[in-house]
XYZ file of C-alpha atoms in Angstrom:
380
model
C 55.225 143.545 114.310
C 55.558 146.192 116.986
C 54.117 149.578 116.123
C 57.219 151.451 117.223
C 59.363 149.510 114.781
C 57.123 150.410 111.852
C 57.713 154.122 112.026
C 54.846 156.384 110.900
C 55.828 159.478 108.924
C 57.373 162.366 110.829
C 57.787 160.531 114.141
C 61.053 159.835 115.885
C 62.453 157.047 118.034
C 63.374 158.219 121.509
C 66.443 155.977 121.717
C 67.707 156.463 118.169
C 70.471 159.047 117.639
C 69.167 160.048 114.179
C 65.408 160.644 113.850
C 63.453 157.748 112.345
C 66.589 155.637 111.810
C 66.651 152.199 113.416
C 70.135 151.246 114.536
C 71.653 148.431 116.603
C 75.375 149.031 116.034
C 76.633 152.606 116.123
C 79.346 153.786 113.728
C 81.782 153.160 116.606
C 80.650 149.545 116.865
C 78.763 149.948 120.131
C 75.678 147.770 120.590
C 72.519 149.758 121.307
C 69.474 148.301 122.976
C 66.396 148.313 120.786
C 63.224 146.749 122.220
C 61.764 146.252 118.760
C 64.782 144.764 116.982
C 66.514 142.916 119.821
C 63.939 140.077 119.912
C 64.968 139.275 116.335
C 68.635 139.049 117.247
C 68.552 136.506 120.083
C 70.606 134.019 118.039
C 73.535 136.416 117.572
C 76.748 134.904 118.911
C 80.390 135.841 118.373
C 80.571 132.992 115.858
C 77.652 134.418 113.896
C 79.185 137.890 113.994
C 82.387 136.426 112.553
C 80.314 134.757 109.823
C 78.658 138.077 108.974
C 82.105 139.662 108.805
C 83.309 136.886 106.504
C 80.320 137.243 104.169
C 80.742 141.000 103.864
C 84.492 140.607 103.294
C 84.052 137.992 100.569
C 81.315 139.991 98.845
C 83.463 143.112 98.893
C 86.329 141.160 97.353
C 84.093 139.718 94.622
C 82.915 143.239 93.864
C 86.459 144.615 93.780
C 87.689 141.777 91.593
C 84.854 142.261 89.110
C 85.550 145.988 88.975
C 89.173 145.182 88.128
C 88.088 142.646 85.507
C 85.973 145.296 83.827
C 88.830 147.789 83.849
C 91.008 145.110 82.252
C 88.519 144.558 79.440
C 87.186 141.209 80.646
C 83.683 142.510 81.440
C 81.541 144.913 79.464
C 80.203 146.640 82.573
C 79.959 146.165 86.330
C 77.667 147.802 88.943
C 79.747 148.134 92.153
C 78.140 147.581 95.559
C 81.064 148.893 97.627
C 79.683 150.298 100.885
C 76.384 148.449 100.661
C 77.565 145.081 101.967
C 75.624 145.249 105.246
C 72.340 145.993 103.478
C 72.789 142.996 101.200
C 74.187 140.518 103.727
C 71.733 141.392 106.496
C 68.687 141.136 104.242
C 69.827 138.012 102.398
C 70.505 136.060 105.595
C 67.067 136.965 106.945
C 65.386 134.919 104.221
C 64.324 131.302 104.194
C 64.971 128.949 101.315
C 61.435 129.123 99.915
C 61.441 132.923 99.783
C 61.875 134.400 96.304
C 64.210 137.272 95.445
C 63.630 139.824 92.705
C 66.888 141.775 92.377
C 67.991 144.841 90.501
C 71.386 144.848 88.798
C 73.299 145.648 92.015
C 72.300 142.748 94.312
C 75.340 140.640 93.475
C 75.990 140.029 97.178
C 72.439 138.776 97.695
C 72.835 136.449 94.720
C 76.080 135.037 96.127
C 74.495 134.337 99.513
C 71.611 132.551 97.776
C 74.123 130.067 96.401
C 74.780 131.533 92.969
C 78.283 130.999 91.625
C 79.943 134.410 91.174
C 81.041 133.197 87.751
C 77.359 133.265 86.809
C 77.311 136.964 87.639
C 80.436 137.485 85.554
C 78.987 135.638 82.563
C 76.075 138.037 82.471
C 78.166 141.206 82.636
C 80.650 139.800 80.140
C 77.849 139.155 77.684
C 78.481 135.410 77.603
C 74.918 134.504 78.535
C 71.432 135.943 78.611
C 70.983 135.008 82.268
C 73.658 134.011 84.750
C 71.614 131.292 86.463
C 68.360 129.365 86.358
C 66.004 131.321 88.661
C 64.175 128.259 90.000
C 67.447 126.722 91.198
C 68.020 129.488 93.755
C 64.652 131.275 93.998
C 66.348 134.343 92.576
C 64.924 135.963 89.457
C 67.253 137.191 86.741
C 68.748 140.592 87.472
C 66.598 143.428 86.185
C 68.171 146.300 84.301
C 64.929 148.216 83.713
C 64.695 150.467 86.756
C 61.992 149.310 89.182
C 60.355 146.696 86.959
C 61.233 143.905 89.407
C 58.921 145.452 92.029
C 55.939 144.459 89.875
C 57.379 140.988 89.373
C 57.832 140.562 93.130
C 54.243 141.567 93.859
C 52.864 139.327 91.131
C 54.800 136.384 92.514
C 53.676 137.220 96.053
C 50.047 137.269 94.931
C 50.641 133.808 93.479
C 52.084 132.667 96.812
C 48.814 133.634 98.483
C 46.753 131.705 95.953
C 48.979 128.667 96.371
C 48.527 128.749 100.135
C 52.299 128.800 100.704
C 53.997 130.436 103.693
C 56.830 131.812 101.562
C 57.416 135.503 100.920
C 58.856 137.592 98.102
C 61.348 140.405 98.393
C 62.025 143.012 95.731
C 65.181 145.135 95.751
C 65.622 148.555 94.200
C 67.454 151.811 94.789
C 66.295 155.232 95.851
C 66.050 156.400 92.244
C 63.589 153.630 91.414
C 61.046 154.992 93.893
C 60.285 157.725 91.351
C 59.393 155.133 88.728
C 55.775 154.289 88.057
C 56.465 150.553 88.296
C 57.437 150.754 91.970
C 54.430 152.856 92.888
C 52.066 150.639 90.907
C 53.568 147.621 92.634
C 52.803 149.141 96.033
C 49.195 149.780 94.981
C 48.726 146.123 94.047
C 50.609 144.860 97.113
C 48.418 146.867 99.460
C 45.184 146.078 97.606
C 45.808 142.334 97.536
C 47.625 142.087 100.874
C 50.574 140.451 99.124
C 53.310 138.767 101.216
C 56.107 140.929 99.837
C 58.905 143.068 101.236
C 59.988 146.136 99.305
C 63.686 146.618 100.083
C 65.027 150.012 99.050
C 68.775 150.521 99.273
C 68.926 154.288 99.555
C 72.555 154.806 98.572
C 72.040 158.596 98.274
C 72.612 158.859 94.529
C 70.394 157.953 91.564
C 73.305 157.942 89.121
C 74.303 161.640 89.258
C 71.262 163.021 91.097
C 71.218 163.160 94.917
C 68.263 161.640 96.698
C 67.200 165.064 97.972
C 66.202 166.119 94.458
C 63.448 163.512 94.204
C 62.549 163.002 97.870
C 61.873 166.022 100.079
C 60.975 163.682 102.961
C 62.282 160.262 103.901
C 61.572 157.642 101.253
C 60.098 155.475 104.027
C 57.345 158.096 104.424
C 55.918 157.296 100.992
C 54.609 153.733 101.476
C 52.265 154.841 104.249
C 50.223 156.646 101.629
C 49.600 153.293 99.967
C 48.679 151.698 103.285
C 52.023 149.917 103.608
C 53.964 150.193 106.903
C 57.604 151.098 106.581
C 60.871 150.949 108.482
C 63.882 153.180 107.970
C 67.055 151.427 109.093
C 70.763 152.163 109.178
C 71.798 150.273 106.050
C 75.433 150.099 107.184
C 74.406 148.258 110.348
C 74.225 144.586 109.406
C 72.408 143.626 112.608
C 69.709 146.272 112.215
C 69.130 145.209 108.614
C 69.008 141.533 109.600
C 66.458 142.181 112.365
C 64.269 144.523 110.305
C 64.146 142.125 107.354
C 63.357 139.180 109.603
C 60.440 141.147 111.064
C 59.140 142.152 107.658
C 59.376 138.635 106.210
C 57.727 137.097 109.259
C 54.917 139.628 108.981
C 54.441 138.664 105.331
C 54.392 134.927 106.105
C 51.819 135.411 108.877
C 49.341 137.218 106.654
C 50.321 140.751 107.640
C 50.825 141.884 104.057
C 53.568 144.027 102.541
C 56.275 145.997 104.339
C 58.674 148.611 103.005
C 62.264 148.859 104.273
C 64.438 151.858 103.499
C 68.052 150.884 104.196
C 70.028 154.121 104.416
C 73.489 153.414 103.035
C 75.965 154.899 100.572
C 77.373 153.981 97.184
C 81.111 154.460 97.745
C 82.014 153.789 94.129
C 80.516 154.728 90.773
C 76.973 153.920 89.710
C 78.528 151.525 87.210
C 82.041 151.317 85.838
C 80.859 153.615 83.015
C 80.291 156.407 85.547
C 82.675 158.981 87.043
C 81.252 160.071 90.437
C 83.975 162.692 90.940
C 82.114 164.854 88.412
C 79.085 165.276 90.663
C 80.053 164.211 94.208
C 81.986 166.059 96.905
C 85.029 164.160 98.216
C 84.216 165.312 101.750
C 80.833 163.552 101.536
C 82.504 160.308 100.524
C 84.952 160.545 103.405
C 82.148 161.208 105.882
C 80.433 158.001 104.784
C 83.707 156.096 104.805
C 83.705 156.571 108.575
C 80.441 154.589 108.659
C 81.894 151.632 106.744
C 79.856 148.496 107.552
C 82.829 146.132 107.839
C 84.847 148.515 110.006
C 81.802 148.956 112.237
C 81.428 145.221 112.799
C 85.168 144.855 113.416
C 84.992 147.505 116.146
C 82.128 145.611 117.727
C 84.011 142.299 117.617
C 87.085 143.942 119.112
C 84.942 145.421 121.874
C 83.676 141.930 122.675
C 87.236 140.733 123.116
C 87.196 138.487 120.054
C 90.317 137.587 118.091
C 89.885 140.241 115.421
C 93.142 139.476 113.651
C 92.201 135.810 113.404
C 88.738 136.702 112.093
C 90.240 139.034 109.517
C 92.775 136.440 108.420
C 90.145 133.732 107.961
C 87.832 136.058 106.034
C 90.702 137.362 103.924
C 91.853 133.861 103.025
C 88.351 132.916 101.861
C 88.090 136.151 99.898
C 91.456 135.518 98.232
C 90.423 132.003 97.268
C 87.144 133.252 95.825
C 88.922 135.957 93.819
C 91.415 133.451 92.403
C 88.616 131.041 91.518
C 86.670 133.810 89.839
C 89.585 135.053 87.780
C 90.515 131.512 86.714
C 86.915 130.864 85.715
C 86.772 133.925 83.500
C 89.616 132.499 81.419
C 87.526 129.402 80.659
C 84.324 131.174 79.592
C 83.096 130.365 76.127
C 81.501 133.133 74.130
C 78.006 132.353 72.851
C 77.518 131.796 69.137
C 74.670 133.274 67.111
C 72.789 129.962 67.433
C 72.048 130.718 71.073
C 70.097 133.835 70.187
C 67.150 131.587 69.335
C 67.583 128.783 71.856
C 65.908 130.220 74.966
C 62.855 131.931 73.482
C 60.224 129.168 73.494
C 60.116 125.869 75.354
C 58.775 124.045 72.277
C 59.586 124.293 68.547
C 58.091 127.401 67.024
C 57.615 127.814 63.262
C 58.042 131.599 63.153
C 61.193 131.429 65.241
C 62.676 128.785 62.940
C 61.904 131.010 59.959
C 63.776 133.850 61.635
C 66.684 131.545 62.439
C 66.961 130.509 58.792
C 66.828 134.117 57.585
C 69.548 135.050 60.073
C 71.697 132.141 58.880
C 71.422 133.333 55.301
C 72.287 136.856 56.405
C 75.427 135.729 58.246
C 76.615 133.739 55.248
C 77.314 137.050 53.549
C 80.125 137.818 56.001
C 83.224 136.226 57.415
C 82.658 135.266 61.062
C 80.436 133.110 63.268
C 77.863 131.094 61.402
C 74.731 129.333 62.493
C 75.391 125.596 62.504
C 73.349 123.348 60.294
C 72.392 121.260 63.303
C 70.706 124.229 64.875
C 68.177 124.481 62.050
């Protein structure tokens, strides 16, 4: 990878309007030349831009629909990704099928683009299942609630890739708040020491729940990995093309034996941390409006319009697909079956286990004392 694209701490880019921030599309939708990222965008056509627009539109609609479902009592909780669509779409489409994803709880857009049925996401947040999908079916690990733990999982898997002699790569997602967790820092130590083919993808959405990023990071987050010996890029996370190019570079570097790379995608969480959060208690409305002007979908629409494309037609096609997905999702929720107490024991061991069966029997006897769901005899 070019040295100017992997920005050392405290250095700027002469053609970038904001210091140390890689950008291809400005907030006004104007394409900027970038000698480091442009070689990774040679396949971009108007048709592909329309596809990126469609993916971001559909993902935003899934997110909005799930937020509504939670407000209506259909889901226990939901972690909105509103405003972060470009970071998720650009990075997800940079991957190859054999690459393995280790997400946090917010990468619902990444999961969708890896072929996971949105209803699987809903099952998890409804509490109808212990995992919304089988990880090996999509090369996407189960979503991680423990902040930053998936960074260790990603590095461990990447070390296994090296031992297997595969040319795949792993990518671990986390937010800015997770960079203060020991797990993320320990993961970077191991990744650097063992030259693991892994990409650390940090979605810096400016807020770790109710704490602004400036409280925990007095310099750019992308400055930190250099101390571990890991090169880093800081990209405009609302610029889908910049994210796509940067992630392609990082993954290619990993596959070619270059080791780990850290990407800080600078974006913004437009909604609450989760639907249990009220961001108006700690966030200035003027800040939200300033970031609204950098909206990733609006930015791409301005670019398409500048190219002379049929923007209304593109919007209509994307909107129709989003509407269909929302209707399918809402209809699917109505068919979900709630798990019985039997299932608590079903996915613990792959083979019969005496101690687990003893616990199952004790739990059955306990439940018999109450009116309600019972363990079935066939489960014993």
